[in-house]
Each structure stands twice: as C-alpha cells, then as structure tokens.
C-alpha cells in the first residue's frame, strides 16, 4: 500500500497518539466519535487563556480587542475553508445544536400542518429527534428514504418523494457515521432545488475527510461539530444561506443577539449574532479556527487517498476473518467500518481490542432506526483518520483474529 501522504509526519503533531495503554501503543480507531487534536489547536486554546482572554463584543480595552480579533478571525478562517461568507457562519455547540436551530427557527416558522420533512434511514438521532419535536409542535409529517442492500441511498425513492408538492425540506447526512456511505449531496441538492425543497446537510462525518465547498454543494444549511474535525468539543457550526438566515427568528434570547431592548419589545441583531445569544465559546471558536488552519497545511486530497487506502486494506483483512460481516459497502464509502462477528457481542470485541491498545466504538452509534433496519442492536465500528497507519490496521486485523479464535 503506497500513497504520497506520510502519516508518521502528521502523527508528530498529535501528542496523544504517542500514548500507550496496557504496555501497547494506542491505536486510536474511533475517529468518527471524536478526532484527536494537533498541537496547533491545543496551543491556540492555551495561548488564548495565557495571553488574550477577555469577553468579546463588549470591551473597548486592548485585551478585549485582541480576543475579539481572534474570534472574528476564526469565523473568517472557517468561512474561507467552506467557500462561504463569514456572516453565514453561526457558532453553536455542535452538529446537534445546529440541526435543532434549523428545526426550531427555520422549520417551525416556515412549515405547517401537512408539510413533509424528508429524512433517510441512515440518519443519526441528531437528525431525527429535532424534526420529531417540530412535528409535535406544528403537525408536519416525516417521510424516510430507505437504503439499498449495500447501504447506498435509494435515489429512486428519494426522487419520488421530491416530486410530491407537500415535501418542503430534506435533511440528510453527507456521510453516514455507521455505514460510511457518502451521499452525493451536490446532485441530491440540485434535484431538491428543482422542486423548491430546502436542503439541510448533516456534515458531522464529512468535514474531517476532505475539502468541502459549500458553494459547489449549494445546500441551504450545513451543520458540523468542531471536535470531529480536529478541533475542540463544545463548538460547532451551522452554515446557512444569507437570505434564509435573514428570514429566521432567533433560536434563543439574551445578550449579544439584540439590536434594542425595552420591556415592551426587542429588536434583533442581523445574523449570525441573532443566533448567538450570550457569551460565546470564544476559546472553542479559536481552537476550531486553528484546526481548520492546520488542515490548510495538509494536502487534503492526499490525506483522503491515504484514508481510502487504509479502508481498503482493513476491509480486505477483515473480510477474510471467519464469521465477520461488514455492514455498509456503498461505492466510494468513507473510512468507517461497522462490523459484527457471529457469536461475539460487539462490546466483547471492543473489550478484547482494548487489551491490545486498540480503541474502537461499539453500540447503536445513535442510529437506532438504522440498526433496526439492519436487524441488529449494535455493531463494532473502526473509523480512521489521516493519522492512522497501515501498521495500526494490521494490529486491528490481528487482534480481531485472536479474539475470534478465543471464542471458537
Ligand atoms: N456521532 C459517533 O460516534 P455532536 O454530538 O453534536 O457533536 O454530533 C452529532 C452527530 C450528528 N450527525 C452525525 C452523522 C454524527 O456522526 C454525529 C455524532 C458520533 O458516531 C457520536 S454519537
């Protein structure tokens, strides 16, 4: 397996990857749950508190201006990375909050009884439950696009739904956290636009795997979490097209999001401030900006090719193991492998792998409807980032082989 990308070089940027557990070097293969952080992010957060900490949008003194400048810079860095404007970037806690914001602000006010929101079988709970809340509040209906045998989206079923005039909004993941399926969002958005359907993309699992151009995708909303893209926890982004954001009421009320307040009435600041009530997560935004700047130092196309090579190598090794089934074989899938082994509970697999220093996730991955569709309650999941190595994949396959042998 050869690619032009050298994971050993980038690994030096991630101090946690040098750790050992139970005398074995850590093989961190749970990147879909959260990614590890490079020194640039850790330093940016520490330096903010060492040198620049003050509240933003308030002080007129030099220190506050320094904090404000860093905060504004972070928003610009993120907007440039996504090829959109800074005022279309709203800082939130993560993908979950971003999707709730769209549901409660846009959908709750623009949709009504009988209007249909379309989701897919492969959605994370964060892209199901917010719409169910709106359903209770407004009487909208929810329709679900099924998936095919290999884990791809059933595009014919989607097209039939998009033809129905009651369908007003489509919200789907870019990349499935459980199956690794990559949905062709540019084509799907183009099709939805022809029917005047508003499009929401859950980008939680696509953002770490390569460049994202939102002008090209042309979706109305795009949500992601900082912690999945080598940034800190507790910060995320909702991108919204300027004209849609301008037509949305605030999601929460408080300081920082107003134009003028009296006890009788309040007028609101324009987006994005309108949606950022209260003191923001300044160090989170700065850390996320640093993560995106770090990505800017890498060849993301080569990094993605390296991840694909890892995926292929792992798939070949794992498919050869007795009783092991990989769930999700969509063409062009991302570097996520959900699997089960006959007669071994996924939690036991993860426990055996942990003894070898290998970290993977097990469970329903917050996708209970998908698990039900697969006829499962849980899977084991290995998910790769560009800093993972062929050697780590080999260790995974060997440890799985050993685990299976123990149960035979
Ligand atoms: N998936 C996983 O192990 P938050 O928790 O808000 O940062 O992200 C929620 C979320 C939304 N959509 C998708 C596709 C996701 O994968 C996630 C988070 C993690 O798969 C934790 S459950």
Tab-separated table of C-alpha atoms and ligand atoms in Angstrom:
chain	number	residue	atom	x	y	z
A	1	UNK	CA	0.000	0.000	0.000
A	2	UNK	CA	1.665	3.272	-1.094
A	3	UNK	CA	0.373	6.835	-1.048
A	4	UNK	CA	2.209	10.150	-1.189
A	5	UNK	CA	0.866	11.025	2.274
A	6	UNK	CA	3.120	10.300	5.245
A	7	UNK	CA	1.046	9.637	8.377
A	8	UNK	CA	4.199	9.349	10.508
A	9	UNK	CA	4.948	13.025	9.890
A	10	UNK	CA	1.471	14.232	10.848
A	11	UNK	CA	1.336	11.933	13.891
A	12	UNK	CA	4.068	14.060	15.482
A	13	UNK	CA	1.554	16.915	15.564
A	14	UNK	CA	-0.847	14.883	17.738
A	15	UNK	CA	0.719	14.297	21.183
A	16	UNK	CA	-1.969	11.890	22.418
A	17	UNK	CA	-1.119	9.416	19.647
A	18	UNK	CA	2.177	8.702	21.411
A	19	UNK	CA	0.384	7.242	24.454
A	20	UNK	CA	0.413	3.585	25.461
A	21	UNK	CA	-2.200	1.534	27.262
A	22	UNK	CA	-1.509	-1.797	28.971
A	23	UNK	CA	2.001	-1.697	27.549
A	24	UNK	CA	0.732	-1.365	23.968
A	25	UNK	CA	0.893	1.766	21.837
A	26	UNK	CA	-2.515	3.356	21.419
A	27	UNK	CA	-4.153	2.640	18.071
A	28	UNK	CA	-6.933	5.207	18.040
A	29	UNK	CA	-9.588	3.945	15.629
A	30	UNK	CA	-12.618	5.801	16.997
A	31	UNK	CA	-12.314	8.932	14.901
A	32	UNK	CA	-16.000	9.036	13.960
A	33	UNK	CA	-16.798	9.526	17.650
A	34	UNK	CA	-14.232	12.283	18.060
A	35	UNK	CA	-10.904	13.177	16.490
A	36	UNK	CA	-7.624	13.843	18.273
A	37	UNK	CA	-6.174	17.364	18.464
A	38	UNK	CA	-2.955	18.678	16.941
A	39	UNK	CA	-0.539	20.855	18.941
A	40	UNK	CA	-1.702	23.899	16.971
A	41	UNK	CA	-5.204	23.565	18.440
A	42	UNK	CA	-4.014	22.800	21.964
A	43	UNK	CA	-1.608	25.763	21.849
A	44	UNK	CA	-4.208	28.127	20.389
A	45	UNK	CA	-6.570	27.397	23.285
A	46	UNK	CA	-3.832	27.595	25.948
A	47	UNK	CA	-2.418	30.803	24.438
A	48	UNK	CA	-5.846	32.384	24.344
A	49	UNK	CA	-6.142	31.893	28.106
A	50	UNK	CA	-2.492	32.783	28.734
A	51	UNK	CA	-2.457	35.946	26.659
A	52	UNK	CA	-5.769	37.104	25.158
A	53	UNK	CA	-8.685	36.140	27.380
A	54	UNK	CA	-11.468	38.722	27.676
A	55	UNK	CA	-15.134	38.704	26.769
A	56	UNK	CA	-15.951	39.523	23.162
A	57	UNK	CA	-18.348	42.095	21.638
A	58	UNK	CA	-18.197	44.176	24.838
A	59	UNK	CA	-14.905	45.691	25.973
A	60	UNK	CA	-13.247	48.730	24.426
A	61	UNK	CA	-9.875	47.990	26.044
A	62	UNK	CA	-6.916	46.482	24.188
A	63	UNK	CA	-7.173	42.982	25.681
A	64	UNK	CA	-10.838	42.695	24.700
A	65	UNK	CA	-9.961	43.856	21.210
A	66	UNK	CA	-7.345	41.127	20.990
A	67	UNK	CA	-9.889	38.460	21.981
A	68	UNK	CA	-12.431	39.938	19.557
A	69	UNK	CA	-9.915	39.936	16.700
A	70	UNK	CA	-9.074	36.271	17.283
A	71	UNK	CA	-12.771	35.353	17.460
A	72	UNK	CA	-13.596	37.224	14.244
A	73	UNK	CA	-10.546	35.697	12.551
A	74	UNK	CA	-11.704	32.169	13.460
A	75	UNK	CA	-15.094	32.750	11.810
A	76	UNK	CA	-13.368	34.041	8.662
A	77	UNK	CA	-10.973	31.063	8.513
A	78	UNK	CA	-13.897	28.632	8.748
A	79	UNK	CA	-15.937	30.560	6.150
A	80	UNK	CA	-12.982	30.586	3.726
A	81	UNK	CA	-12.438	26.842	4.218
A	82	UNK	CA	-16.076	26.205	3.251
A	83	UNK	CA	-16.053	28.857	0.481
A	84	UNK	CA	-18.853	30.918	2.043
A	85	UNK	CA	-19.163	34.339	3.728
A	86	UNK	CA	-18.316	34.884	7.412
A	87	UNK	CA	-21.823	36.194	8.216
A	88	UNK	CA	-23.250	32.854	7.054
A	89	UNK	CA	-21.323	31.014	9.795
A	90	UNK	CA	-23.139	30.645	13.136
A	91	UNK	CA	-21.196	29.290	16.081
A	92	UNK	CA	-23.130	26.636	18.002
A	93	UNK	CA	-22.208	23.786	20.379
A	94	UNK	CA	-22.038	21.172	17.644
A	95	UNK	CA	-23.988	19.384	14.921
A	96	UNK	CA	-26.795	18.575	17.339
A	97	UNK	CA	-27.393	22.199	18.243
A	98	UNK	CA	-27.026	23.294	14.612
A	99	UNK	CA	-29.773	20.900	13.472
A	100	UNK	CA	-32.012	21.903	16.378
A	101	UNK	CA	-31.503	25.531	15.389
A	102	UNK	CA	-32.667	24.888	11.813
A	103	UNK	CA	-35.617	22.844	13.087
A	104	UNK	CA	-36.757	25.317	15.725
A	105	UNK	CA	-36.052	28.537	13.881
A	106	UNK	CA	-36.499	27.801	10.180
A	107	UNK	CA	-38.806	24.774	10.083
A	108	UNK	CA	-41.031	25.724	12.994
A	109	UNK	CA	-41.844	29.085	11.445
A	110	UNK	CA	-41.864	28.189	7.746
A	111	UNK	CA	-43.554	24.775	7.800
A	112	UNK	CA	-47.027	23.840	8.961
A	113	UNK	CA	-49.586	21.078	9.220
A	114	UNK	CA	-49.251	18.523	6.418
A	115	UNK	CA	-45.895	19.792	5.138
A	116	UNK	CA	-43.383	16.975	4.802
A	117	UNK	CA	-39.776	16.796	6.013
A	118	UNK	CA	-37.751	14.032	4.357
A	119	UNK	CA	-35.019	12.148	6.242
A	120	UNK	CA	-33.170	8.918	5.443
A	121	UNK	CA	-32.834	5.549	7.162
A	122	UNK	CA	-29.149	6.194	7.867
A	123	UNK	CA	-29.627	9.350	9.978
A	124	UNK	CA	-28.077	9.929	13.392
A	125	UNK	CA	-30.583	10.692	16.176
A	126	UNK	CA	-29.427	14.335	15.965
A	127	UNK	CA	-31.083	14.459	12.543
A	128	UNK	CA	-34.251	12.671	13.600
A	129	UNK	CA	-35.326	13.887	17.023
A	130	UNK	CA	-35.273	17.672	16.272
A	131	UNK	CA	-37.743	17.072	13.410
A	132	UNK	CA	-39.972	14.957	15.624
A	133	UNK	CA	-40.117	17.866	18.078
A	134	UNK	CA	-41.225	20.160	15.242
A	135	UNK	CA	-43.761	17.536	14.188
A	136	UNK	CA	-45.352	17.699	17.667
A	137	UNK	CA	-45.287	21.499	17.608
A	138	UNK	CA	-46.616	22.117	14.079
A	139	UNK	CA	-48.224	18.970	12.662
A	140	UNK	CA	-45.608	18.439	9.930
A	141	UNK	CA	-45.089	14.910	8.657
A	142	UNK	CA	-41.824	12.977	8.362
A	143	UNK	CA	-41.032	10.644	5.466
A	144	UNK	CA	-37.959	8.424	5.360
A	145	UNK	CA	-35.943	7.497	2.254
A	146	UNK	CA	-34.863	3.844	2.502
A	147	UNK	CA	-31.403	2.483	1.799
A	148	UNK	CA	-30.344	-0.265	-0.583
A	149	UNK	CA	-28.666	-3.558	0.317
A	150	UNK	CA	-25.146	-2.059	0.101
A	151	UNK	CA	-26.013	0.917	2.307
A	152	UNK	CA	-26.464	3.435	-0.528
A	153	UNK	CA	-29.416	5.779	-0.502
A	154	UNK	CA	-32.371	4.659	-2.624
A	155	UNK	CA	-32.255	7.537	-5.094
A	156	UNK	CA	-35.425	6.428	-6.917
A	157	UNK	CA	-37.381	6.539	-3.664
A	158	UNK	CA	-35.892	9.967	-2.928
A	159	UNK	CA	-36.875	11.232	-6.388
A	160	UNK	CA	-40.457	10.022	-5.931
A	161	UNK	CA	-40.684	11.874	-2.631
A	162	UNK	CA	-39.170	15.046	-4.060
A	163	UNK	CA	-41.880	15.005	-6.743
A	164	UNK	CA	-44.580	15.399	-4.095
A	165	UNK	CA	-45.644	19.017	-3.569
A	166	UNK	CA	-46.069	18.537	0.202
A	167	UNK	CA	-42.339	17.884	0.592
A	168	UNK	CA	-40.774	21.115	1.814
A	169	UNK	CA	-37.473	20.156	3.415
A	170	UNK	CA	-34.857	17.411	3.029
A	171	UNK	CA	-32.327	16.808	5.790
A	172	UNK	CA	-29.712	14.112	5.324
A	173	UNK	CA	-26.202	13.196	6.328
A	174	UNK	CA	-23.314	13.780	3.947
A	175	UNK	CA	-21.540	10.708	5.337
A	176	UNK	CA	-23.179	8.008	7.475
A	177	UNK	CA	-21.437	7.541	10.830
A	178	UNK	CA	-22.402	3.862	10.894
A	179	UNK	CA	-22.166	2.676	7.288
A	180	UNK	CA	-19.614	5.133	5.912
A	181	UNK	CA	-21.944	5.780	2.956
A	182	UNK	CA	-21.114	9.041	1.210
A	183	UNK	CA	-24.271	10.632	-0.133
A	184	UNK	CA	-23.807	12.524	-3.436
A	185	UNK	CA	-25.073	15.730	-1.878
A	186	UNK	CA	-24.362	18.075	-4.822
A	187	UNK	CA	-26.601	16.002	-7.117
A	188	UNK	CA	-29.231	15.494	-4.408
A	189	UNK	CA	-29.347	19.218	-3.585
A	190	UNK	CA	-29.670	20.077	-7.306
A	191	UNK	CA	-32.614	17.695	-7.599
A	192	UNK	CA	-34.258	19.050	-4.439
A	193	UNK	CA	-33.853	22.625	-5.708
A	194	UNK	CA	-35.840	21.777	-8.845
A	195	UNK	CA	-38.771	21.006	-6.536
A	196	UNK	CA	-38.152	24.064	-4.344
A	197	UNK	CA	-37.210	21.849	-1.378
A	198	UNK	CA	-34.977	23.368	1.335
A	199	UNK	CA	-31.855	21.273	1.909
A	200	UNK	CA	-30.072	20.615	5.213
A	201	UNK	CA	-26.821	18.622	5.238
A	202	UNK	CA	-25.510	16.968	8.393
A	203	UNK	CA	-21.789	17.298	7.695
A	204	UNK	CA	-20.591	15.840	11.025
A	205	UNK	CA	-18.812	12.935	9.343
A	206	UNK	CA	-17.780	14.521	6.037
A	207	UNK	CA	-15.906	17.543	7.325
A	208	UNK	CA	-12.854	15.553	8.570
A	209	UNK	CA	-12.471	13.565	5.352
A	210	UNK	CA	-11.604	16.158	2.718
A	211	UNK	CA	-12.209	19.614	1.291
A	212	UNK	CA	-15.826	20.848	1.394
A	213	UNK	CA	-17.046	23.571	-0.966
A	214	UNK	CA	-20.498	24.715	0.124
A	215	UNK	CA	-20.966	26.996	-2.890
A	216	UNK	CA	-20.480	23.916	-5.026
A	217	UNK	CA	-22.821	21.744	-2.938
A	218	UNK	CA	-25.253	24.693	-2.889
A	219	UNK	CA	-27.217	23.405	0.127
A	220	UNK	CA	-29.269	25.818	2.229
A	221	UNK	CA	-27.849	24.656	5.579
A	222	UNK	CA	-24.777	22.636	6.592
A	223	UNK	CA	-24.017	21.517	10.155
A	224	UNK	CA	-20.848	20.167	11.728
A	225	UNK	CA	-19.032	19.702	15.044
A	226	UNK	CA	-15.573	21.076	15.797
A	227	UNK	CA	-14.486	18.003	17.731
A	228	UNK	CA	-14.858	15.723	14.709
A	229	UNK	CA	-12.541	17.904	12.639
A	230	UNK	CA	-9.533	18.006	14.999
A	231	UNK	CA	-10.928	20.993	16.925
A	232	UNK	CA	-12.283	21.237	20.477
A	233	UNK	CA	-15.531	19.887	21.906
A	234	UNK	CA	-18.424	22.238	22.632
A	235	UNK	CA	-18.087	24.237	19.422
A	236	UNK	CA	-19.636	23.655	16.028
A	237	UNK	CA	-21.001	25.487	13.053
A	238	UNK	CA	-24.277	26.000	11.324
A	239	UNK	CA	-23.815	27.427	7.842
A	240	UNK	CA	-26.973	28.975	6.405
A	241	UNK	CA	-27.548	30.851	3.183
A	242	UNK	CA	-27.710	34.544	3.991
A	243	UNK	CA	-31.234	35.069	2.626
A	244	UNK	CA	-32.624	32.139	4.635
A	245	UNK	CA	-30.905	33.219	7.854
A	246	UNK	CA	-32.262	36.750	7.417
A	247	UNK	CA	-35.766	35.288	7.356
A	248	UNK	CA	-35.399	33.265	10.569
A	249	UNK	CA	-36.341	34.316	14.120
A	250	UNK	CA	-33.862	33.937	16.994
A	251	UNK	CA	-33.401	30.485	18.466
A	252	UNK	CA	-32.571	31.713	21.963
A	253	UNK	CA	-32.828	35.156	23.571
A	254	UNK	CA	-30.300	37.012	25.690
A	255	UNK	CA	-27.332	39.309	25.492
A	256	UNK	CA	-25.312	39.822	22.326
A	257	UNK	CA	-28.117	38.982	19.894
A	258	UNK	CA	-30.163	42.177	20.146
A	259	UNK	CA	-30.420	45.498	18.417
A	260	UNK	CA	-32.518	47.283	21.069
A	261	UNK	CA	-34.332	46.033	24.169
A	262	UNK	CA	-37.199	47.623	26.057
A	263	UNK	CA	-39.591	45.874	28.408
A	264	UNK	CA	-42.213	46.166	25.708
A	265	UNK	CA	-40.272	44.900	22.725
A	266	UNK	CA	-36.890	43.784	21.441
A	267	UNK	CA	-35.391	44.120	18.008
A	268	UNK	CA	-32.689	41.706	16.962
A	269	UNK	CA	-29.203	41.918	15.523
A	270	UNK	CA	-28.696	40.574	11.996
A	271	UNK	CA	-27.299	37.029	11.511
A	272	UNK	CA	-25.060	35.494	12.680
A	273	UNK	CA	-25.254	37.440	16.014
A	274	UNK	CA	-29.042	36.950	16.139
A	275	UNK	CA	-28.429	33.242	16.684
A	276	UNK	CA	-25.560	33.547	19.174
A	277	UNK	CA	-27.190	34.611	22.448
A	278	UNK	CA	-24.923	35.049	25.470
A	279	UNK	CA	-21.175	34.904	25.919
A	280	UNK	CA	-19.896	32.632	23.182
A	281	UNK	CA	-17.430	29.762	23.393
A	282	UNK	CA	-14.519	32.002	22.429
A	283	UNK	CA	-11.723	29.517	23.035
A	284	UNK	CA	-13.727	26.868	21.189
A	285	UNK	CA	-14.079	29.089	18.125
A	286	UNK	CA	-10.378	29.975	18.259
A	287	UNK	CA	-9.467	26.286	18.646
A	288	UNK	CA	-11.700	25.336	15.729
A	289	UNK	CA	-10.156	28.099	13.615
A	290	UNK	CA	-6.727	26.676	14.481
A	291	UNK	CA	-7.882	23.182	13.479
A	292	UNK	CA	-9.042	24.463	10.107
A	293	UNK	CA	-5.768	26.363	9.675
A	294	UNK	CA	-3.928	23.124	10.478
A	295	UNK	CA	-5.919	21.323	7.774
A	296	UNK	CA	-4.811	24.101	5.433
A	297	UNK	CA	-1.197	22.970	5.913
A	298	UNK	CA	-2.030	19.438	4.688
A	299	UNK	CA	-2.662	18.077	1.241
A	300	UNK	CA	-6.265	17.075	1.949
A	301	UNK	CA	-6.647	15.185	-1.308
A	302	UNK	CA	-3.585	13.049	-0.488
A	303	UNK	CA	-4.845	12.653	3.098
A	304	UNK	CA	-8.188	11.377	1.779
A	305	UNK	CA	-6.378	8.974	-0.567
A	306	UNK	CA	-4.386	7.665	2.415
A	307	UNK	CA	-7.612	7.106	4.388
A	308	UNK	CA	-9.114	5.254	1.426
A	309	UNK	CA	-6.052	3.037	1.221
A	310	UNK	CA	-6.434	2.256	4.951
A	311	UNK	CA	-10.113	1.475	4.389
A	312	UNK	CA	-9.320	-0.897	1.545
A	313	UNK	CA	-6.526	-2.603	3.482
A	314	UNK	CA	-8.719	-3.042	6.565
A	315	UNK	CA	-11.707	-4.256	4.523
A	316	UNK	CA	-9.610	-6.913	2.771
A	317	UNK	CA	-8.087	-8.111	6.061
A	318	UNK	CA	-11.349	-8.140	7.980
A	319	UNK	CA	-13.443	-9.800	5.269
A	320	UNK	CA	-11.080	-12.756	5.383
A	321	UNK	CA	-11.863	-13.385	9.068
A	322	UNK	CA	-14.336	-16.197	9.869
A	323	UNK	CA	-17.829	-15.057	10.889
A	324	UNK	CA	-17.097	-11.364	10.415
A	325	UNK	CA	-19.633	-9.265	8.490
A	326	UNK	CA	-19.052	-5.683	7.415
A	327	UNK	CA	-22.224	-3.569	7.280
A	328	UNK	CA	-22.105	-0.960	4.518
A	329	UNK	CA	-20.450	-1.443	1.134
A	330	UNK	CA	-21.614	1.624	-0.757
A	331	UNK	CA	-19.210	2.530	-3.574
A	332	UNK	CA	-16.836	5.346	-2.554
A	333	UNK	CA	-17.659	4.952	1.140
A	334	UNK	CA	-15.694	6.845	3.806
A	335	UNK	CA	-13.144	5.232	6.127
A	336	UNK	CA	-15.683	3.826	8.572
A	337	UNK	CA	-16.179	0.070	9.071
A	338	UNK	CA	-19.151	-1.180	11.071
A	339	UNK	CA	-18.991	-4.895	11.655
A	340	UNK	CA	-20.338	-7.806	13.646
A	341	UNK	CA	-18.859	-11.219	14.353
A	342	UNK	CA	-21.065	-14.314	14.684
A	343	UNK	CA	-21.403	-15.364	18.302
A	344	UNK	CA	-19.433	-12.452	19.809
A	345	UNK	CA	-21.140	-9.382	21.255
A	346	UNK	CA	-19.699	-6.143	19.872
A	347	UNK	CA	-18.897	-4.936	23.419
A	348	UNK	CA	-16.786	-8.069	23.954
A	349	UNK	CA	-14.935	-7.387	20.715
A	350	UNK	CA	-14.154	-3.846	21.874
A	351	UNK	CA	-13.009	-5.099	25.277
A	352	UNK	CA	-10.634	-7.631	23.686
A	353	UNK	CA	-9.270	-4.958	21.338
A	354	UNK	CA	-8.794	-2.569	24.255
A	355	UNK	CA	-6.483	-5.147	25.839
A	356	UNK	CA	-4.343	-4.736	22.698
A	357	UNK	CA	-4.340	-0.920	22.975
A	358	UNK	CA	-6.862	-0.559	20.147
A	359	UNK	CA	-9.750	1.883	20.613
A	360	UNK	CA	-12.950	1.300	18.638
A	361	UNK	CA	-16.597	2.121	19.335
A	362	UNK	CA	-19.500	-0.263	19.815
A	363	UNK	CA	-23.234	0.217	20.214
A	364	UNK	CA	-26.033	1.636	18.093
A	365	UNK	CA	-23.974	4.730	17.220
A	366	UNK	CA	-27.060	6.899	17.870
A	367	UNK	CA	-28.685	5.302	14.815
A	368	UNK	CA	-31.315	3.033	16.342
A	369	UNK	CA	-33.654	3.148	13.290
A	370	UNK	CA	-30.728	2.112	11.061
A	371	UNK	CA	-29.791	-0.713	13.445
A	372	UNK	CA	-33.420	-1.896	13.373
A	373	UNK	CA	-33.325	-1.841	9.575
A	374	UNK	CA	-30.151	-3.978	9.664
A	375	UNK	CA	-31.769	-6.351	12.169
A	376	UNK	CA	-29.096	-5.549	14.757
A	377	UNK	CA	-28.936	-3.878	18.149
A	378	UNK	CA	-25.281	-2.935	17.947
A	379	UNK	CA	-22.163	-3.122	15.808
A	380	UNK	CA	-18.467	-2.676	16.440
A	381	UNK	CA	-17.033	0.246	14.471
A	382	UNK	CA	-13.489	1.127	13.439
A	383	UNK	CA	-13.134	4.594	11.945
A	384	UNK	CA	-9.934	6.028	10.513
A	385	UNK	CA	-8.323	9.453	10.239
A	386	UNK	CA	-5.366	10.552	8.131
A	387	UNK	CA	-3.009	10.000	11.082
A	388	UNK	CA	-3.758	6.283	11.230
A	389	UNK	CA	-1.250	3.857	9.762
A	390	UNK	CA	-1.165	0.571	7.880
A	391	UNK	CA	0.533	-0.932	10.924
A	392	UNK	CA	-2.457	0.037	13.096
A	393	UNK	CA	-4.802	-1.604	10.587
A	394	UNK	CA	-2.662	-4.755	10.698
A	395	UNK	CA	-2.837	-4.710	14.502
A	396	UNK	CA	-6.629	-4.391	14.298
A	397	UNK	CA	-6.950	-7.375	11.967
A	398	UNK	CA	-4.545	-9.487	14.043
A	399	UNK	CA	-6.343	-8.608	17.294
A	400	UNK	CA	-9.688	-9.490	15.711
A	401	UNK	CA	-8.268	-12.803	14.548
A	402	UNK	CA	-7.073	-13.507	18.103
A	403	UNK	CA	-10.451	-12.502	19.560
A	404	UNK	CA	-12.366	-14.754	17.182
A	405	UNK	CA	-10.007	-17.641	17.997
A	406	UNK	CA	-10.714	-17.175	21.720
A	407	UNK	CA	-14.435	-17.654	21.143
A	408	UNK	CA	-14.116	-20.712	18.889
B	1	LIG	N1	-21.644	10.890	16.029
B	1	LIG	C1	-20.438	8.885	16.594
B	1	LIG	O1	-19.732	8.180	17.351
B	1	LIG	P1	-22.480	16.021	18.086
B	1	LIG	O2	-22.716	15.026	19.188
B	1	LIG	O3	-23.496	17.119	18.105
B	1	LIG	O4	-21.076	16.501	18.010
B	1	LIG	O5	-22.686	15.213	16.710
B	1	LIG	C2	-23.872	14.519	16.487
B	1	LIG	C3	-23.800	13.773	15.197
B	1	LIG	C4	-24.633	14.140	14.159
B	1	LIG	N2	-24.577	13.540	12.966
B	1	LIG	C5	-23.722	12.545	12.722
B	1	LIG	C6	-23.694	11.927	11.354
B	1	LIG	C7	-22.848	12.118	13.724
B	1	LIG	O6	-21.997	11.117	13.467
B	1	LIG	C8	-22.896	12.723	14.995
B	1	LIG	C9	-22.021	12.241	16.110
B	1	LIG	C10	-20.739	10.302	16.992
B	1	LIG	O7	-20.849	8.452	15.522
B	1	LIG	C11	-21.251	10.386	18.400
B	1	LIG	S1	-22.801	9.591	18.581
